[in-house]
Every structure is written in structure tokens, then in C-alpha cells.
Amino acid sequence: MTNALKPGATIGILGGGQLGRMLSMAAARLGLKTHIFEPAANPPAGDVAHRVTTAGYDDIEALKTFANSVDVITYEFENIPTEALDIIESLRPIRPTRDALAVSQDRITEKAFLTNLGITVAPYAQIDSLPDLTAALKTIGTPAILKTRRFGYDGKGQARITDISQAEDALKALKGAPAVLEGFVNFTREVSVIAARGIDGAVVCYDPGENVHKDGILDTTTIPATLAAGQHMDAILLAGKILNALDYIGVMGVELFVTDSGLIVNEIAPRVHNSGHWTQNACVVDQFEQHIRAIAGWKLGDGQRHANAVMTNLIGDDVLDHANLEGALHLYGKAEVKPGRKMGHVNQISPKA
Ligand code: AMP
């Protein structure tokens, strides 16, 4: 392919967490280097990357030096300040593009984008005040979930409302941040599709995984998900539709609710995704290599799985038992164990069913 990166080239990654670490390891296997840009000291990705810049997203000089030192820029989280992107964008290509980031950074923009594509989302309303919220609760009904429009992750920035009398407290819990009210979806299960799109427009989707959350954080992903054949195909088709609409380059995670009346998209993440970690041990080409291949302008790899898999996250103290765990162990090298902190994961695989 034209303009494809050659081995020895450098990929810039915004963010130095575990996703940046596993992207760096995949890049190294392909003969590519990574340069991590991360405000916090000693990031997990720093142990395995070629180079690390420790600087804030408001450090214009550091951003310029970073961008000038790499061939292409990608990111491992979506909440990168717009001003930082403005600076680096003129220097190097950003993949996936800023459109994908803009859509996924704001829950209202995301839902409007998906609705326009004919994809179903939970009933929702924009909330900027208490009158907005009481009016929306009357039309959407309870139970409902109030979420911040931006910067939410792992169930943070959310308040469940079971009765209209809780409206004021729910708004206070979100500290006045712009919000969205979502109707509560009575889902039978949660699944996600990890999908990739190459520079040539080719799309490769991994089989959907079934996700179970604990305290708002992903606990396990099981493959295959329990899905009727029609739902399996619907999940893959709608992921492909989203990628094409964004002219996307890279890997995306699409989180779905399965209901009796069809699939509902919860959210999209324009990056490699925790619910795709199972691909490391059950596929020839995992989500990390696939993302690197896509942003390097290489042909996508084979996303077929050769095994069934269960991925279990190691959250907080779970990691203390690491030496005794069965399965393929992936630790993130984080020095400090904290409650709710993702410390690693284990992939258990079994013959493909
Ligand atoms: P989110 O941060 O939006 O991915 O939400 C975290 C988790 O909260 C989801 O994975 C669901 O388990 C649950 N959740 C979020 N939104 C809804 C909804 N509208 N209806 C039911 N459950 C939800």
C-alpha cells in the first residue's frame, strides 16, 4: 500500500496506560517503535516503549517535539484536549481521525450520529438544568440513568434515578456537568464487537464477546457470546456501518445491549478495548496488532479466532494472587495496587465450539 510505514518507523501514542503498553508490544513485534506522550510519571507503557515524553497536554513545545519525532499518531483514550490535537494535527496524521474522537467524546453527539445511521440507542435527552431533567424524566420515565456528556469511564459520572424525586440529588452528584438522561434498557446481556478498518477500507470484525460488569467495571468477557445467528450478524453489520461512516482507520470497540427487540448501541470507543483482550490468546492477529497494522497502512490481519476464551480482569487486590492464576497472564506493571484499578487480566482458552 502507498505511504505504508516501514519497519523502523515510529508510532506516537497519546496516553501511556495498559492499552498503550500492549500497543507498544505489538508494534515492537512488527519492527516498529513507539513514542508515548503521557502527563503522569512512570506510565505502564513506558517499560516497553522506545521513548517516553512526560508532559502535560497543555505543553505546546513538548507536543510539537513529540509529533515531529514520530511518523503517525494514535491514542489509547478518547479524552484528549482539543487544543493538543490542534497542535499535532498539522504536523502528523492522527489515526483514527479527529471525527471519530469528536463523535465519541460527547454522549449526545455520539447518540445523534448513531441515530442518523439508523442504529438504535437508548431513549435520551440533553440535560443542562433541573427543569430539563424533570421534563425528560416525564417523557423517558424511570428507572433512568443520568450520565455526564463527557469524561465518563468505568461507570463513573453516572447516577441512577428510580423516582422523579431523586432528580435534584442526581444532578448534584454530577456536579453541574452537562449531562444526558438515558432510559434504562432492560437488556438480556451485554456484548461488544471489536472491529477494525484498514486504510484501504477493508473491515475485519472479531466475534462478539459477552461482557459482565462488576461495580461498573468490566469483569469478564466470554467468547462466543450467547447470540442468535441473526443478532451475531446484526452486531457485525452495525459495527461495519459505523466504521465506514467515519472513514475510520484502526480498531474500535462497539458496546451493545441485547434486548428482545434487537440490539441497542451503548457506546463506541475509538481505540483498542478492554473487551478485546481475549484476542491476544484466541486469534492469530490480536486487536493490538490489528490496530498497529491499520494505522501503519498495512493490510489487516486475519481476525478469525481459533479458540473459545474467557478474559477476566484483575482489579485491585485480585492481582495479589497472580502467581497462582491459571491461563495466559497479562500484567500491566503498575507499581501501586488500588481498589478499582485495572492491574492485569487473564485469558483462559479452550477448544473452539
Ligand atoms: P457506560 O459507562 O455508559 O458504558 O455504562 C456502564 C455500564 O452501566 C454499562 O455497561 C451497563 O451495564 C450499565 N448501563 C449504562 N447505561 C445503561 C442504560 N441506559 N440502561 C441499562 N444499563 C446501562
Short mmCIF file of C-alpha atoms and ligand atoms in Angstrom, two decimals:
data_model
loop_
_atom_site.label_atom_id
_atom_site.label_comp_id
_atom_site.label_asym_id
_atom_site.label_seq_id
_atom_site.Cartn_x
_atom_site.Cartn_y
_atom_site.Cartn_z
CA MET A 1 0.00 0.00 0.00
CA THR A 2 1.18 3.55 -0.62
CA ASN A 3 2.51 5.56 2.29
CA ALA A 4 2.66 2.47 4.48
CA LEU A 5 5.10 2.73 7.39
CA LYS A 6 8.26 0.70 7.05
CA PRO A 7 9.78 -1.35 9.87
CA GLY A 8 11.88 1.02 11.96
CA ALA A 9 9.25 3.80 11.76
CA THR A 10 7.85 5.30 14.96
CA ILE A 11 4.25 5.44 16.12
CA GLY A 12 3.31 8.17 18.59
CA ILE A 13 0.77 7.12 21.21
CA LEU A 14 -1.15 9.65 23.31
CA GLY A 15 -1.60 8.00 26.70
CA GLY A 16 0.69 5.56 28.48
CA GLY A 17 -1.67 3.16 30.26
CA GLN A 18 -2.06 -0.57 29.72
CA LEU A 19 -3.56 -0.12 26.26
CA GLY A 20 -0.53 1.94 25.20
CA ARG A 21 1.69 -0.75 26.71
CA MET A 22 0.05 -3.60 24.77
CA LEU A 23 0.03 -1.50 21.56
CA SER A 24 3.76 -0.88 22.05
CA MET A 25 4.44 -4.59 22.46
CA ALA A 26 2.51 -5.38 19.27
CA ALA A 27 4.36 -2.61 17.42
CA ALA A 28 7.73 -3.91 18.59
CA ARG A 29 6.86 -7.37 17.28
CA LEU A 30 6.26 -5.77 13.87
CA GLY A 31 9.61 -3.99 13.93
CA LEU A 32 8.05 -0.60 14.71
CA LYS A 33 8.95 1.75 17.55
CA THR A 34 6.57 3.67 19.81
CA HIS A 35 6.89 7.04 21.48
CA ILE A 36 4.50 7.57 24.41
CA PHE A 37 3.17 11.00 25.40
CA GLU A 38 1.80 10.88 28.94
CA PRO A 39 1.45 13.50 31.69
CA ALA A 40 1.92 11.04 34.60
CA ALA A 41 5.36 9.77 35.56
CA ASN A 42 6.35 6.10 35.05
CA PRO A 43 3.44 5.05 32.81
CA PRO A 44 2.86 1.30 32.26
CA ALA A 45 3.65 1.75 28.54
CA GLY A 46 6.99 3.36 29.41
CA ASP A 47 8.53 -0.01 30.33
CA VAL A 48 8.16 -1.32 26.78
CA ALA A 49 8.17 1.75 24.51
CA HIS A 50 11.20 3.12 22.66
CA ARG A 51 10.70 6.60 24.07
CA VAL A 52 8.51 8.42 26.59
CA THR A 53 7.68 12.10 26.87
CA THR A 54 6.40 13.11 30.29
CA ALA A 55 4.49 16.36 29.75
CA GLY A 56 1.01 17.84 30.03
CA TYR A 57 -1.42 18.21 27.14
CA ASP A 58 -1.02 21.99 27.51
CA ASP A 59 2.75 21.86 26.89
CA ILE A 60 2.86 23.14 23.31
CA GLU A 61 6.61 22.71 22.83
CA ALA A 62 6.55 19.13 24.14
CA LEU A 63 3.62 18.28 21.86
CA LYS A 64 5.43 19.69 18.82
CA THR A 65 8.66 17.85 19.61
CA PHE A 66 6.68 14.64 20.15
CA ALA A 67 4.78 14.98 16.86
CA ASN A 68 7.94 15.80 14.90
CA SER A 69 9.66 12.69 16.25
CA VAL A 70 7.01 10.21 15.00
CA ASP A 71 5.51 9.09 11.67
CA VAL A 72 1.87 8.70 12.70
CA ILE A 73 -0.06 9.44 15.90
CA THR A 74 -2.68 7.31 17.61
CA TYR A 75 -4.24 7.35 21.08
CA GLU A 76 -5.29 4.94 23.79
CA PHE A 77 -8.05 7.03 25.36
CA GLU A 78 -10.65 9.43 23.99
CA ASN A 79 -10.47 12.43 26.29
CA ILE A 80 -7.57 14.24 24.70
CA PRO A 81 -7.95 18.03 24.88
CA THR A 82 -8.92 19.60 21.55
CA GLU A 83 -6.12 22.20 21.82
CA ALA A 84 -3.50 19.45 21.96
CA LEU A 85 -4.96 17.80 18.86
CA ASP A 86 -4.96 21.16 17.02
CA ILE A 87 -1.20 21.41 17.52
CA ILE A 88 -0.18 17.90 16.50
CA GLU A 89 -2.68 17.52 13.66
CA SER A 90 -0.82 19.94 11.39
CA LEU A 91 2.41 18.01 11.92
CA ARG A 92 1.48 14.33 11.53
CA PRO A 93 -1.57 12.22 10.59
CA ILE A 94 -3.78 11.25 13.53
CA ARG A 95 -5.39 7.81 13.17
CA PRO A 96 -8.23 7.19 13.91
CA THR A 97 -9.17 10.68 12.71
CA ARG A 98 -10.46 13.53 14.83
CA ASP A 99 -14.01 12.93 13.56
CA ALA A 100 -14.07 9.62 15.40
CA LEU A 101 -12.78 11.28 18.54
CA ALA A 102 -15.26 14.15 18.32
CA VAL A 103 -18.18 11.73 17.93
CA SER A 104 -17.21 9.54 20.85
CA GLN A 105 -16.09 12.27 23.27
CA ASP A 106 -19.63 13.53 23.80
CA ARG A 107 -22.50 11.15 24.52
CA ILE A 108 -25.06 13.43 22.82
CA THR A 109 -23.00 13.80 19.62
CA GLU A 110 -22.44 10.03 19.66
CA LYS A 111 -26.13 9.19 20.02
CA ALA A 112 -27.15 11.70 17.32
CA PHE A 113 -24.52 10.24 14.96
CA LEU A 114 -25.70 6.66 15.58
CA THR A 115 -29.38 7.59 15.25
CA ASN A 116 -28.61 9.24 11.89
CA LEU A 117 -27.14 5.95 10.71
CA GLY A 118 -30.40 4.20 11.57
CA ILE A 119 -28.83 2.49 14.60
CA THR A 120 -30.91 2.18 17.77
CA VAL A 121 -29.72 3.84 21.00
CA ALA A 122 -31.46 4.12 24.39
CA PRO A 123 -34.07 6.91 24.60
CA TYR A 124 -32.15 10.03 25.65
CA ALA A 125 -32.40 13.75 26.33
CA GLN A 126 -29.88 16.55 26.75
CA ILE A 127 -29.83 17.88 30.33
CA ASP A 128 -28.49 21.32 31.25
CA SER A 129 -30.78 22.19 34.18
CA LEU A 130 -33.23 20.79 36.74
CA PRO A 131 -36.28 21.76 34.60
CA ASP A 132 -34.67 19.87 31.66
CA LEU A 133 -34.27 16.82 33.89
CA THR A 134 -37.79 16.81 35.35
CA ALA A 135 -39.27 17.26 31.87
CA ALA A 136 -37.10 14.45 30.45
CA LEU A 137 -37.97 12.11 33.32
CA LYS A 138 -41.64 12.60 32.48
CA THR A 139 -41.17 11.54 28.85
CA ILE A 140 -38.43 8.92 29.27
CA GLY A 141 -39.75 7.57 32.59
CA THR A 142 -37.92 5.75 35.39
CA PRO A 143 -35.68 3.96 36.01
CA ALA A 144 -33.24 6.11 34.07
CA ILE A 145 -29.52 6.92 34.20
CA LEU A 146 -28.08 10.41 34.27
CA LYS A 147 -24.58 10.48 32.74
CA THR A 148 -22.06 13.23 32.16
CA ARG A 149 -21.80 14.00 28.45
CA ARG A 150 -18.01 13.83 28.57
CA PHE A 151 -15.16 12.21 30.53
CA GLY A 152 -17.16 9.24 31.88
CA TYR A 153 -15.49 5.81 32.13
CA ASP A 154 -15.95 2.56 34.04
CA GLY A 155 -19.41 3.70 35.20
CA LYS A 156 -18.03 6.93 36.68
CA GLY A 157 -20.02 10.14 36.25
CA GLN A 158 -23.35 8.33 36.41
CA ALA A 159 -26.39 8.47 38.70
CA ARG A 160 -29.28 6.02 38.63
CA ILE A 161 -32.74 7.61 39.07
CA THR A 162 -35.59 5.37 40.15
CA ASP A 163 -38.04 8.12 41.11
CA ILE A 164 -38.53 11.66 39.87
CA SER A 165 -37.97 12.95 43.44
CA GLN A 166 -34.28 11.99 43.09
CA ALA A 167 -33.73 14.41 40.19
CA GLU A 168 -32.06 17.19 42.17
CA ASP A 169 -29.69 14.82 44.02
CA ALA A 170 -28.71 13.14 40.76
CA LEU A 171 -27.81 16.50 39.20
CA LYS A 172 -25.78 17.40 42.30
CA ALA A 173 -23.93 14.07 42.08
CA LEU A 174 -22.76 15.08 38.60
CA LYS A 175 -21.57 18.46 39.97
CA GLY A 176 -23.40 20.51 37.35
CA ALA A 177 -21.58 18.89 34.39
CA PRO A 178 -23.51 18.90 31.08
CA ALA A 179 -25.40 15.63 31.06
CA VAL A 180 -27.59 13.20 29.18
CA LEU A 181 -30.54 11.29 30.60
CA GLU A 182 -30.87 7.77 29.27
CA GLY A 183 -33.83 5.46 29.63
CA PHE A 184 -32.88 2.23 31.40
CA VAL A 185 -32.50 -0.59 28.90
CA ASN A 186 -33.83 -3.95 30.04
CA PHE A 187 -31.10 -5.91 28.36
CA THR A 188 -30.73 -9.69 28.49
CA ARG A 189 -26.97 -9.41 28.04
CA GLU A 190 -24.18 -7.02 27.12
CA VAL A 191 -21.92 -7.78 24.19
CA SER A 192 -19.25 -5.92 22.29
CA VAL A 193 -17.76 -6.10 18.83
CA ILE A 194 -14.12 -5.27 18.29
CA ALA A 195 -13.85 -4.13 14.71
CA ALA A 196 -11.00 -2.85 12.56
CA ARG A 197 -10.89 -0.88 9.34
CA GLY A 198 -7.81 -0.52 7.19
CA ILE A 199 -6.59 2.41 5.14
CA ASP A 200 -7.98 0.64 2.03
CA GLY A 201 -11.48 0.44 3.59
CA ALA A 202 -11.33 -3.28 4.38
CA VAL A 203 -13.18 -4.21 7.58
CA VAL A 204 -12.36 -7.12 9.88
CA CYS A 205 -14.58 -7.86 12.91
CA TYR A 206 -13.77 -10.21 15.76
CA ASP A 207 -16.54 -12.45 17.04
CA PRO A 208 -18.74 -10.61 19.57
CA GLY A 209 -17.84 -11.17 23.24
CA GLU A 210 -20.26 -11.23 26.14
CA ASN A 211 -19.40 -8.79 28.92
CA VAL A 212 -20.21 -8.91 32.62
CA HIS A 213 -19.56 -5.82 34.73
CA LYS A 214 -18.92 -5.62 38.47
CA ASP A 215 -19.35 -2.25 40.21
CA GLY A 216 -19.47 -0.55 36.78
CA ILE A 217 -16.11 -2.06 35.71
CA LEU A 218 -15.69 -4.83 33.14
CA ASP A 219 -15.18 -8.11 35.00
CA THR A 220 -15.26 -10.83 32.33
CA THR A 221 -15.60 -11.20 28.56
CA THR A 222 -16.69 -14.60 27.25
CA ILE A 223 -16.39 -15.79 23.65
CA PRO A 224 -18.54 -16.85 21.98
CA ALA A 225 -21.34 -14.61 23.25
CA THR A 226 -24.75 -16.23 23.54
CA LEU A 227 -26.37 -14.67 20.49
CA ALA A 228 -28.88 -15.90 17.93
CA ALA A 229 -27.32 -16.15 14.46
CA GLY A 230 -29.29 -13.11 13.31
CA GLN A 231 -28.11 -11.00 16.24
CA HIS A 232 -24.50 -12.07 15.65
CA MET A 233 -24.77 -10.82 12.07
CA ASP A 234 -26.59 -7.63 13.12
CA ALA A 235 -23.81 -6.82 15.61
CA ILE A 236 -21.12 -7.20 12.96
CA LEU A 237 -23.05 -5.30 10.30
CA LEU A 238 -23.71 -2.33 12.53
CA ALA A 239 -20.06 -2.16 13.60
CA GLY A 240 -19.05 -2.13 9.93
CA LYS A 241 -21.58 0.59 9.20
CA ILE A 242 -20.15 2.80 11.97
CA LEU A 243 -16.57 2.33 10.76
CA ASN A 244 -17.46 3.11 7.15
CA ALA A 245 -19.46 6.20 8.10
CA LEU A 246 -16.43 7.61 9.93
CA ASP A 247 -13.97 6.59 7.19
CA TYR A 248 -12.27 5.02 10.17
CA ILE A 249 -8.69 3.74 10.37
CA GLY A 250 -7.85 1.49 13.33
CA VAL A 251 -9.64 -0.65 15.90
CA MET A 252 -12.92 0.35 17.55
CA GLY A 253 -14.91 -1.18 20.42
CA VAL A 254 -18.70 -1.11 19.98
CA GLU A 255 -20.64 -1.87 23.18
CA LEU A 256 -24.13 -3.25 22.70
CA PHE A 257 -27.15 -4.13 24.79
CA VAL A 258 -29.03 -7.23 23.62
CA THR A 259 -32.80 -6.90 24.07
CA ASP A 260 -35.79 -8.95 22.99
CA SER A 261 -36.48 -6.38 20.29
CA GLY A 262 -32.94 -6.14 18.92
CA LEU A 263 -29.54 -4.59 19.54
CA ILE A 264 -29.02 -1.17 21.11
CA VAL A 265 -25.65 0.58 20.97
CA ASN A 266 -24.49 1.74 24.41
CA GLU A 267 -21.29 3.44 23.35
CA ILE A 268 -18.39 3.33 20.93
CA ALA A 269 -14.71 3.62 21.83
CA PRO A 270 -12.34 4.74 19.05
CA ARG A 271 -9.45 2.59 20.27
CA VAL A 272 -8.46 -0.88 21.35
CA HIS A 273 -10.81 -2.02 24.07
CA ASN A 274 -10.68 -3.99 27.31
CA SER A 275 -13.36 -6.36 25.99
CA GLY A 276 -10.99 -7.25 23.12
CA HIS A 277 -8.11 -8.50 25.27
CA TRP A 278 -9.21 -12.13 24.70
CA THR A 279 -7.96 -11.82 21.10
CA GLN A 280 -4.37 -11.95 22.41
CA ASN A 281 -4.61 -15.68 23.03
CA ALA A 282 -7.53 -16.81 20.85
CA CYS A 283 -6.72 -15.19 17.50
CA VAL A 284 -3.75 -15.29 15.13
CA VAL A 285 -3.76 -11.50 14.92
CA ASP A 286 -4.97 -9.76 18.09
CA GLN A 287 -6.64 -6.36 18.41
CA PHE A 288 -3.33 -4.63 19.23
CA GLU A 289 -1.52 -5.90 16.14
CA GLN A 290 -4.63 -5.17 14.09
CA HIS A 291 -4.68 -1.54 15.27
CA ILE A 292 -0.98 -1.10 14.54
CA ARG A 293 -1.38 -2.69 11.09
CA ALA A 294 -4.32 -0.37 10.29
CA ILE A 295 -2.65 2.89 11.36
CA ALA A 296 0.64 1.84 9.71
CA GLY A 297 -1.26 1.50 6.43
CA TRP A 298 -0.68 -2.25 6.27
CA LYS A 299 -3.19 -4.86 5.16
CA LEU A 300 -5.35 -6.02 8.08
CA GLY A 301 -4.63 -9.42 9.57
CA ASP A 302 -6.91 -12.43 9.94
CA GLY A 303 -9.37 -11.83 12.80
CA GLN A 304 -10.63 -15.43 12.99
CA ARG A 305 -10.49 -16.99 16.41
CA HIS A 306 -9.08 -20.49 16.89
CA ALA A 307 -10.41 -20.96 20.44
CA ASN A 308 -13.15 -20.12 22.90
CA ALA A 309 -11.99 -17.68 25.55
CA VAL A 310 -12.81 -16.15 28.90
CA MET A 311 -10.97 -12.94 29.80
CA THR A 312 -11.02 -11.99 33.46
CA ASN A 313 -9.83 -8.58 34.59
CA LEU A 314 -7.57 -8.41 37.65
CA ILE A 315 -8.91 -5.41 39.54
CA GLY A 316 -7.18 -4.07 42.65
CA ASP A 317 -6.28 -6.87 45.08
CA ASP A 318 -7.19 -9.59 42.53
CA VAL A 319 -3.65 -9.22 41.23
CA LEU A 320 -2.04 -10.29 44.52
CA ASP A 321 -2.72 -13.92 43.60
CA HIS A 322 -1.09 -13.55 40.16
CA ALA A 323 1.46 -16.35 40.62
CA ASN A 324 -1.30 -18.92 41.16
CA LEU A 325 -3.70 -17.95 38.39
CA GLU A 326 -4.34 -20.36 35.54
CA GLY A 327 -4.38 -19.18 31.95
CA ALA A 328 -2.37 -16.64 29.99
CA LEU A 329 -1.41 -13.88 32.40
CA HIS A 330 -1.03 -10.27 31.31
CA LEU A 331 0.17 -7.84 33.99
CA TYR A 332 0.46 -4.12 33.37
CA GLY A 333 3.47 -3.36 35.56
CA LYS A 334 1.60 -0.89 37.77
CA ALA A 335 3.52 -0.37 41.00
CA GLU A 336 0.62 0.60 43.22
CA VAL A 337 -2.45 -1.59 43.79
CA LYS A 338 -5.59 0.50 44.32
CA PRO A 339 -9.24 -0.55 44.65
CA GLY A 340 -10.91 -0.39 41.23
CA ARG A 341 -7.58 -0.12 39.38
CA LYS A 342 -7.05 -2.44 36.41
CA MET A 343 -3.81 -4.29 37.23
CA GLY A 344 -3.88 -7.03 34.61
CA HIS A 345 -6.02 -9.74 33.06
CA VAL A 346 -6.04 -13.48 32.47
CA ASN A 347 -7.14 -15.21 29.28
CA GLN A 348 -8.35 -18.76 29.61
CA ILE A 349 -8.86 -20.54 26.33
CA SER A 350 -10.50 -23.81 25.42
CA PRO A 351 -11.16 -25.64 22.14
CA LYS A 352 -13.35 -23.65 19.76
CA ALA A 353 -17.03 -24.57 19.98
P1 AMP B 1 -21.27 3.18 30.30
O1 AMP B 1 -20.23 3.94 31.08
O2 AMP B 1 -22.21 4.06 29.56
O3 AMP B 1 -20.66 2.13 29.41
O4 AMP B 1 -22.12 2.35 31.38
C1 AMP B 1 -21.53 1.38 32.23
C2 AMP B 1 -22.49 0.21 32.46
O5 AMP B 1 -23.71 0.70 33.08
C3 AMP B 1 -22.96 -0.47 31.17
O6 AMP B 1 -22.04 -1.40 30.71
C4 AMP B 1 -24.27 -1.08 31.64
O7 AMP B 1 -24.04 -2.25 32.42
C5 AMP B 1 -24.85 -0.02 32.55
N1 AMP B 1 -25.68 0.92 31.78
C6 AMP B 1 -25.26 2.06 31.19
N2 AMP B 1 -26.28 2.68 30.53
C7 AMP B 1 -27.37 1.92 30.69
C8 AMP B 1 -28.73 2.01 30.26
N3 AMP B 1 -29.19 3.04 29.52
N4 AMP B 1 -29.58 1.01 30.62
C9 AMP B 1 -29.14 -0.03 31.37
N5 AMP B 1 -27.88 -0.17 31.83
C10 AMP B 1 -27.00 0.77 31.50
#
